[in-house]
mmCIF file of C-alpha atoms in Angstrom:
data_model
loop_
_atom_site.group_PDB
_atom_site.id
_atom_site.type_symbol
_atom_site.label_atom_id
_atom_site.label_comp_id
_atom_site.label_asym_id
_atom_site.label_seq_id
_atom_site.Cartn_x
_atom_site.Cartn_y
_atom_site.Cartn_z
ATOM 1 C CA MET A 28 -81.161 186.104 -130.151
ATOM 2 C CA THR A 29 -80.150 186.150 -126.471
ATOM 3 C CA ASP A 30 -83.106 185.327 -124.205
ATOM 4 C CA PRO A 31 -84.149 188.664 -122.634
ATOM 5 C CA PHE A 32 -86.056 186.802 -119.897
ATOM 6 C CA ALA A 33 -82.973 184.942 -118.627
ATOM 7 C CA THR A 34 -82.116 187.417 -115.852
ATOM 8 C CA PRO A 35 -83.946 190.362 -114.269
ATOM 9 C CA TRP A 36 -82.976 193.728 -115.722
ATOM 10 C CA THR A 37 -81.468 196.159 -113.226
ATOM 11 C CA GLY A 38 -79.542 198.577 -115.463
ATOM 12 C CA GLY A 39 -75.978 199.554 -114.594
ATOM 13 C CA VAL A 40 -72.801 200.266 -116.552
ATOM 14 C CA LEU A 41 -73.089 198.829 -120.070
ATOM 15 C CA SER A 42 -69.917 200.171 -121.649
ATOM 16 C CA PRO A 43 -67.240 202.836 -121.082
ATOM 17 C CA ARG A 44 -69.692 205.356 -122.594
ATOM 18 C CA ALA A 45 -73.128 204.174 -121.494
ATOM 19 C CA ARG A 46 -74.811 203.624 -118.160
ATOM 20 C CA CYS A 47 -78.485 202.889 -117.458
ATOM 21 C CA VAL A 48 -80.143 204.206 -114.305
ATOM 22 C CA LEU A 49 -83.361 202.206 -113.922
ATOM 23 C CA ALA A 50 -86.386 204.225 -112.790
ATOM 24 C CA PRO A 51 -88.609 202.823 -109.997
ATOM 25 C CA ASN A 52 -91.758 202.688 -112.133
ATOM 26 C CA PRO A 53 -92.240 199.022 -113.045
ATOM 27 C CA GLY A 54 -95.483 197.916 -114.650
ATOM 28 C CA PRO A 55 -97.085 196.142 -117.606
ATOM 29 C CA MET A 56 -96.247 199.030 -119.956
ATOM 30 C CA THR A 57 -92.834 199.897 -118.488
ATOM 31 C CA LEU A 58 -91.433 196.407 -117.708
ATOM 32 C CA GLU A 59 -88.867 196.788 -114.875
ATOM 33 C CA GLY A 60 -89.074 200.562 -115.272
ATOM 34 C CA THR A 61 -87.911 203.336 -117.581
ATOM 35 C CA ASN A 62 -84.285 203.188 -118.708
ATOM 36 C CA THR A 63 -82.603 206.552 -118.160
ATOM 37 C CA TRP A 64 -79.356 206.626 -120.127
ATOM 38 C CA VAL A 65 -76.228 208.508 -119.058
ATOM 39 C CA LEU A 66 -73.722 208.884 -121.887
ATOM 40 C CA ALA A 67 -70.212 210.312 -121.794
ATOM 41 C CA GLU A 68 -66.930 209.848 -123.575
ATOM 42 C CA PRO A 69 -64.307 208.313 -121.245
ATOM 43 C CA GLY A 70 -62.315 211.053 -119.537
ATOM 44 C CA SER A 71 -64.641 213.833 -120.674
ATOM 45 C CA SER A 72 -65.879 216.709 -118.528
ATOM 46 C CA ARG A 73 -69.524 216.636 -119.687
ATOM 47 C CA SER A 74 -72.268 214.032 -120.059
ATOM 48 C CA VAL A 75 -75.589 213.597 -121.852
ATOM 49 C CA VAL A 76 -78.763 212.261 -120.224
ATOM 50 C CA VAL A 77 -81.456 210.566 -122.310
ATOM 51 C CA ASP A 78 -85.003 210.264 -120.913
ATOM 52 C CA PRO A 79 -84.800 211.443 -117.278
ATOM 53 C CA GLY A 80 -87.884 209.350 -116.516
ATOM 54 C CA PRO A 81 -90.639 209.946 -113.974
ATOM 55 C CA ALA A 82 -90.736 212.802 -111.463
ATOM 56 C CA ASP A 83 -89.277 210.693 -108.678
ATOM 57 C CA GLU A 84 -86.807 212.640 -106.542
ATOM 58 C CA GLU A 85 -84.668 209.643 -105.583
ATOM 59 C CA HIS A 86 -84.409 208.518 -109.198
ATOM 60 C CA LEU A 87 -83.512 211.981 -110.465
ATOM 61 C CA ALA A 88 -80.890 212.313 -107.742
ATOM 62 C CA ALA A 89 -79.403 208.958 -108.775
ATOM 63 C CA VAL A 90 -79.324 210.086 -112.409
ATOM 64 C CA LEU A 91 -77.595 213.328 -111.431
ATOM 65 C CA GLU A 92 -75.039 211.437 -109.371
ATOM 66 C CA ALA A 93 -74.255 209.129 -112.300
ATOM 67 C CA ALA A 94 -74.148 211.991 -114.808
ATOM 68 C CA THR A 95 -71.816 214.142 -112.694
ATOM 69 C CA ALA A 96 -69.495 211.385 -111.487
ATOM 70 C CA GLY A 97 -65.831 212.344 -111.714
ATOM 71 C CA GLY A 98 -66.625 216.038 -111.685
ATOM 72 C CA ARG A 99 -68.595 216.050 -114.931
ATOM 73 C CA SER A 100 -71.432 218.434 -115.681
ATOM 74 C CA VAL A 101 -74.539 217.665 -117.732
ATOM 75 C CA ALA A 102 -74.308 219.255 -121.178
ATOM 76 C CA VAL A 103 -77.807 218.443 -122.401
ATOM 77 C CA VAL A 104 -80.855 216.295 -121.721
ATOM 78 C CA LEU A 105 -82.436 214.480 -124.693
ATOM 79 C CA ALA A 106 -85.922 213.010 -124.956
ATOM 80 C CA THR A 107 -86.839 210.068 -127.171
ATOM 81 C CA HIS A 108 -90.544 211.019 -127.075
ATOM 82 C CA ARG A 109 -93.206 212.798 -125.059
ATOM 83 C CA HIS A 110 -94.666 210.030 -122.866
ATOM 84 C CA HIS A 111 -94.629 210.825 -119.153
ATOM 85 C CA ASP A 112 -92.735 207.724 -118.079
ATOM 86 C CA HIS A 113 -89.791 209.113 -120.092
ATOM 87 C CA VAL A 114 -89.992 212.875 -119.526
ATOM 88 C CA GLU A 115 -92.231 213.667 -116.564
ATOM 89 C CA GLY A 116 -89.111 214.436 -114.529
ATOM 90 C CA ALA A 117 -87.356 216.395 -117.289
ATOM 91 C CA ALA A 118 -88.155 219.888 -116.002
ATOM 92 C CA ARG A 119 -87.122 219.047 -112.448
ATOM 93 C CA PHE A 120 -83.930 217.323 -113.625
ATOM 94 C CA ALA A 121 -83.067 220.261 -115.886
ATOM 95 C CA ARG A 122 -83.154 222.551 -112.840
ATOM 96 C CA MET A 123 -81.094 220.123 -110.776
ATOM 97 C CA ALA A 124 -78.454 219.719 -113.491
ATOM 98 C CA GLU A 125 -78.676 223.275 -114.857
ATOM 99 C CA ALA A 126 -78.948 221.795 -118.347
ATOM 100 C CA PRO A 127 -81.261 222.370 -121.325
ATOM 101 C CA VAL A 128 -83.731 219.753 -122.580
ATOM 102 C CA ARG A 129 -83.928 219.022 -126.296
ATOM 103 C CA ALA A 130 -86.938 217.181 -127.712
ATOM 104 C CA ALA A 131 -89.036 217.058 -130.851
ATOM 105 C CA ASP A 132 -92.142 218.037 -128.870
ATOM 106 C CA PRO A 133 -92.032 221.780 -128.027
ATOM 107 C CA ASP A 134 -93.899 221.099 -124.783
ATOM 108 C CA VAL A 135 -90.942 219.028 -123.557
ATOM 109 C CA ARG A 136 -88.114 221.371 -124.631
ATOM 110 C CA LEU A 137 -86.627 223.617 -121.964
ATOM 111 C CA GLY A 138 -83.984 226.323 -121.946
ATOM 112 C CA ASP A 139 -83.352 229.657 -123.636
ATOM 113 C CA GLY A 140 -82.743 229.248 -127.350
ATOM 114 C CA VAL A 141 -82.991 225.441 -127.221
ATOM 115 C CA THR A 142 -83.607 223.975 -130.652
ATOM 116 C CA SER A 143 -85.834 221.076 -131.548
ATOM 117 C CA LEU A 144 -84.498 217.610 -132.188
ATOM 118 C CA ALA A 145 -84.774 216.779 -135.880
ATOM 119 C CA GLU A 146 -83.708 214.194 -138.412
ATOM 120 C CA GLY A 147 -80.036 214.545 -139.270
ATOM 121 C CA ASP A 148 -78.995 216.469 -136.162
ATOM 122 C CA GLU A 149 -75.535 215.618 -134.873
ATOM 123 C CA ILE A 150 -74.799 216.241 -131.213
ATOM 124 C CA THR A 151 -71.169 216.242 -130.114
ATOM 125 C CA VAL A 152 -70.213 216.586 -126.455
ATOM 126 C CA ASP A 153 -66.509 216.343 -125.614
ATOM 127 C CA GLY A 154 -65.950 213.809 -128.382
ATOM 128 C CA LEU A 155 -69.154 211.847 -127.798
ATOM 129 C CA GLU A 156 -71.048 211.734 -131.101
ATOM 130 C CA ILE A 157 -74.818 211.229 -131.216
ATOM 131 C CA ARG A 158 -76.717 211.128 -134.498
ATOM 132 C CA VAL A 159 -80.435 211.892 -134.378
ATOM 133 C CA LEU A 160 -82.998 209.933 -136.397
ATOM 134 C CA HIS A 161 -86.699 210.782 -136.615
ATOM 135 C CA THR A 162 -88.388 207.389 -136.318
ATOM 136 C CA PRO A 163 -92.150 207.827 -135.876
ATOM 137 C CA GLY A 164 -94.566 205.013 -135.195
ATOM 138 C CA HIS A 165 -95.030 204.563 -131.466
ATOM 139 C CA THR A 166 -95.625 208.326 -131.416
ATOM 140 C CA SER A 167 -95.167 210.953 -134.105
ATOM 141 C CA ASP A 168 -92.283 212.577 -132.200
ATOM 142 C CA CYS A 169 -90.167 209.441 -131.602
ATOM 143 C CA MET A 170 -86.455 210.143 -131.953
ATOM 144 C CA THR A 171 -83.779 207.447 -132.032
ATOM 145 C CA PHE A 172 -80.155 208.148 -131.134
ATOM 146 C CA LEU A 173 -77.293 206.428 -132.918
ATOM 147 C CA LEU A 174 -73.987 206.138 -131.068
ATOM 148 C CA PRO A 175 -71.434 205.344 -133.782
ATOM 149 C CA ALA A 176 -68.628 204.625 -131.315
ATOM 150 C CA GLU A 177 -70.828 202.035 -129.589
ATOM 151 C CA ARG A 178 -72.504 200.750 -132.770
ATOM 152 C CA ALA A 179 -75.673 201.124 -130.703
ATOM 153 C CA LEU A 180 -79.161 202.554 -131.088
ATOM 154 C CA LEU A 181 -81.106 204.157 -128.247
ATOM 155 C CA THR A 182 -84.609 203.283 -129.421
ATOM 156 C CA GLY A 183 -86.864 204.629 -126.667
ATOM 157 C CA ASP A 184 -90.151 202.741 -126.985
ATOM 158 C CA MET A 185 -89.730 201.861 -130.658
ATOM 159 C CA VAL A 186 -87.910 198.625 -129.747
ATOM 160 C CA LEU A 187 -88.096 197.285 -126.198
ATOM 161 C CA GLY A 188 -85.856 194.861 -124.371
ATOM 162 C CA ARG A 189 -88.710 192.392 -124.284
ATOM 163 C CA GLY A 190 -92.233 192.252 -125.655
ATOM 164 C CA PRO A 191 -93.891 194.319 -128.390
ATOM 165 C CA THR A 192 -94.356 198.070 -128.598
ATOM 166 C CA VAL A 193 -97.877 199.498 -128.501
ATOM 167 C CA VAL A 194 -98.886 201.802 -131.359
ATOM 168 C CA ILE A 195 -101.620 204.171 -130.187
ATOM 169 C CA PRO A 196 -103.512 206.075 -132.888
ATOM 170 C CA PRO A 197 -103.961 208.716 -134.031
ATOM 171 C CA ASP A 198 -100.507 209.862 -132.880
ATOM 172 C CA GLY A 199 -99.032 206.422 -133.471
ATOM 173 C CA VAL A 200 -99.269 205.166 -137.055
ATOM 174 C CA LEU A 201 -98.527 201.570 -138.010
ATOM 175 C CA ARG A 202 -97.348 202.504 -141.507
ATOM 176 C CA ASP A 203 -94.750 204.810 -139.958
ATOM 177 C CA TYR A 204 -93.803 202.142 -137.447
ATOM 178 C CA PHE A 205 -93.090 199.603 -140.185
ATOM 179 C CA ALA A 206 -90.991 202.168 -142.061
ATOM 180 C CA SER A 207 -88.950 202.954 -138.941
ATOM 181 C CA LEU A 208 -88.375 199.263 -138.223
ATOM 182 C CA GLU A 209 -87.181 198.762 -141.795
ATOM 183 C CA ARG A 210 -84.771 201.629 -141.264
ATOM 184 C CA PHE A 211 -83.495 199.994 -138.091
ATOM 185 C CA ALA A 212 -83.060 196.726 -139.973
ATOM 186 C CA ALA A 213 -80.891 198.452 -142.592
ATOM 187 C CA LEU A 214 -78.759 200.033 -139.858
ATOM 188 C CA ALA A 215 -78.407 196.697 -138.075
ATOM 189 C CA GLY A 216 -76.889 195.268 -141.207
ATOM 190 C CA ASP A 217 -74.410 198.116 -141.514
ATOM 191 C CA ALA A 218 -73.766 200.399 -138.531
ATOM 192 C CA VAL A 219 -75.487 198.913 -135.468
ATOM 193 C CA ASP A 220 -74.852 195.840 -133.327
ATOM 194 C CA THR A 221 -76.710 196.652 -130.105
ATOM 195 C CA VAL A 222 -80.054 198.118 -129.014
ATOM 196 C CA TYR A 223 -80.259 200.242 -125.865
ATOM 197 C CA PRO A 224 -84.052 200.280 -125.343
ATOM 198 C CA GLY A 225 -86.301 202.570 -123.324
ATOM 199 C CA HIS A 226 -87.475 199.636 -121.189
ATOM 200 C CA GLY A 227 -86.034 196.215 -120.499
ATOM 201 C CA PRO A 228 -82.606 194.704 -121.076
ATOM 202 C CA VAL A 229 -80.055 195.645 -123.682
ATOM 203 C CA LEU A 230 -80.352 193.600 -126.886
ATOM 204 C CA PRO A 231 -76.833 192.602 -127.994
ATOM 205 C CA ASP A 232 -78.010 191.249 -131.360
ATOM 206 C CA ALA A 233 -79.787 194.192 -132.959
ATOM 207 C CA ALA A 234 -80.375 192.441 -136.282
ATOM 208 C CA ALA A 235 -82.131 189.487 -134.646
ATOM 209 C CA ALA A 236 -84.194 191.714 -132.359
ATOM 210 C CA ILE A 237 -85.419 193.946 -135.172
ATOM 211 C CA ASP A 238 -86.111 190.982 -137.443
ATOM 212 C CA TYR A 239 -88.230 189.509 -134.646
ATOM 213 C CA TYR A 240 -90.135 192.783 -134.290
ATOM 214 C CA LEU A 241 -90.880 192.960 -138.011
ATOM 215 C CA THR A 242 -91.884 189.305 -138.217
ATOM 216 C CA HIS A 243 -94.086 189.467 -135.132
ATOM 217 C CA ARG A 244 -95.842 192.639 -136.271
ATOM 218 C CA ARG A 245 -96.528 191.224 -139.734
ATOM 219 C CA GLN A 246 -97.887 188.015 -138.240
ATOM 220 C CA ARG A 247 -100.185 189.941 -135.919
ATOM 221 C CA LEU A 248 -101.417 192.033 -138.826
ATOM 222 C CA GLU A 249 -102.356 188.902 -140.752
ATOM 223 C CA GLN A 250 -104.109 187.500 -137.682
ATOM 224 C CA VAL A 251 -106.117 190.702 -137.355
ATOM 225 C CA ARG A 252 -106.989 190.537 -141.046
ATOM 226 C CA ALA A 253 -108.210 186.951 -140.569
ATOM 227 C CA ALA A 254 -110.266 187.961 -137.529
ATOM 228 C CA VAL A 255 -111.983 190.690 -139.542
ATOM 229 C CA ASP A 256 -112.676 188.192 -142.326
ATOM 230 C CA ALA A 257 -114.217 185.917 -139.669
ATOM 231 C CA GLY A 258 -116.654 188.665 -138.668
ATOM 232 C CA ASP A 259 -114.976 190.522 -135.787
ATOM 233 C CA VAL A 260 -115.699 194.241 -136.051
ATOM 234 C CA THR A 261 -114.472 195.886 -132.831
ATOM 235 C CA PRO A 262 -110.952 196.011 -131.360
ATOM 236 C CA ARG A 263 -112.203 194.091 -128.321
ATOM 237 C CA GLN A 264 -113.604 191.280 -130.467
ATOM 238 C CA VAL A 265 -110.345 191.030 -132.381
ATOM 239 C CA VAL A 266 -108.324 190.983 -129.137
ATOM 240 C CA GLU A 267 -110.451 188.184 -127.717
ATOM 241 C CA ARG A 268 -109.636 186.077 -130.765
ATOM 242 C CA VAL A 269 -106.075 187.079 -131.669
ATOM 243 C CA TYR A 270 -104.690 187.750 -128.179
ATOM 244 C CA ALA A 271 -106.425 184.869 -126.404
ATOM 245 C CA ASP A 272 -103.051 183.539 -125.219
ATOM 246 C CA VAL A 273 -101.924 186.925 -123.839
ATOM 247 C CA ASP A 274 -102.358 187.887 -120.184
ATOM 248 C CA ARG A 275 -105.676 189.713 -119.843
ATOM 249 C CA SER A 276 -103.999 192.565 -117.966
ATOM 250 C CA LEU A 277 -102.423 193.480 -121.319
ATOM 251 C CA TRP A 278 -105.659 193.369 -123.310
ATOM 252 C CA PRO A 279 -106.408 197.119 -122.944
ATOM 253 C CA ALA A 280 -103.035 197.918 -124.563
ATOM 254 C CA ALA A 281 -103.686 195.217 -127.161
ATOM 255 C CA GLU A 282 -106.954 196.953 -128.081
ATOM 256 C CA TRP A 283 -104.966 200.041 -129.001
ATOM 257 C CA SER A 284 -102.583 198.013 -131.153
ATOM 258 C CA VAL A 285 -105.537 196.341 -132.852
ATOM 259 C CA LYS A 286 -107.137 199.721 -133.516
ATOM 260 C CA ALA A 287 -103.895 200.836 -135.209
ATOM 261 C CA GLN A 288 -103.877 197.650 -137.274
ATOM 262 C CA LEU A 289 -107.506 198.065 -138.326
ATOM 263 C CA ILE A 290 -106.754 201.612 -139.465
ATOM 264 C CA HIS A 291 -103.711 200.301 -141.356
ATOM 265 C CA LEU A 292 -105.917 197.718 -143.086
ATOM 266 C CA GLY A 293 -108.533 200.342 -143.977
ATOM 267 C CA VAL A 294 -111.174 198.728 -141.755
ATOM 268 C CA PRO A 295 -113.612 201.185 -140.132
ATOM 269 C CA VAL A 296 -113.497 201.119 -136.327
ATOM 270 C CA PRO A 297 -117.016 201.299 -134.889
ATOM 271 C CA ASP A 298 -117.429 203.354 -131.726
ATOM 272 C CA PRO A 299 -113.746 204.385 -131.523
ATOM 273 C CA ASP A 300 -114.321 205.992 -128.121
ATOM 274 C CA ALA A 301 -114.936 202.512 -126.682
ATOM 275 C CA VAL A 302 -111.200 201.802 -126.801
ATOM 276 C CA PRO A 303 -109.636 201.928 -123.278
ATOM 277 C CA PRO A 304 -107.906 205.109 -122.077
ATOM 278 C CA ASN A 305 -104.420 205.728 -123.393
ATOM 279 C CA PRO A 306 -102.087 203.871 -120.965
ATOM 280 C CA TYR A 307 -99.269 206.372 -121.567
ATOM 281 C CA THR A 308 -101.125 209.471 -120.325
#
């Protein structure tokens, strides 16, 4: 798999149909920032925007400029999931672009008569085809977008350009996450070559990236199981053992992942309120 750490990620034009406008919200959970995707068929009069990102006026203006280049208009805004770093700016951008917002979460949807995003939906805009997959795990409302013409998946936070995804219960469920990754793996062997993630660089070898995700998650699960067998009973205790080699600034997020793994293993979590605040809210 291509080393995702080789060069800093700055977004830009990835193909004749796909451009990433990088949001100015870098951090431990967002990497270089949120990837806002602008999609359009070459020569078309309309575009699609995926995950407008944070409510940053300069970023939203840059997204609008990219989405309306060449005289295009924005046909629709799509959301991969409800977290603020992906959709906080959706309402403002919808007004700027005069476009509806489609999402699985009704609190994110905007526009008269706008329908929810659901498994099996097909969105066609001036020849651009987008197939919608419901892929829960990171959150219950995670939607992945398949671009057949690009042989690419827009994965939101389900697969990142670098590093693991955090599963935060009760909305995030590890069993669902494994099932969604297995689905990605099947697509990577058939219809997908590339991952366009919600954060970090594009992954040109989808099969290798998804195999890494599955392998890493299974290994971590076994390490958590071993920690429990050794007597650790709280997420913090497990993190101190299993994530000892991970930067301590990431330990609060790791506690959430461990909590999800303990639930998956059927291990009671004592004092669940002791887990750090949700980093995505």
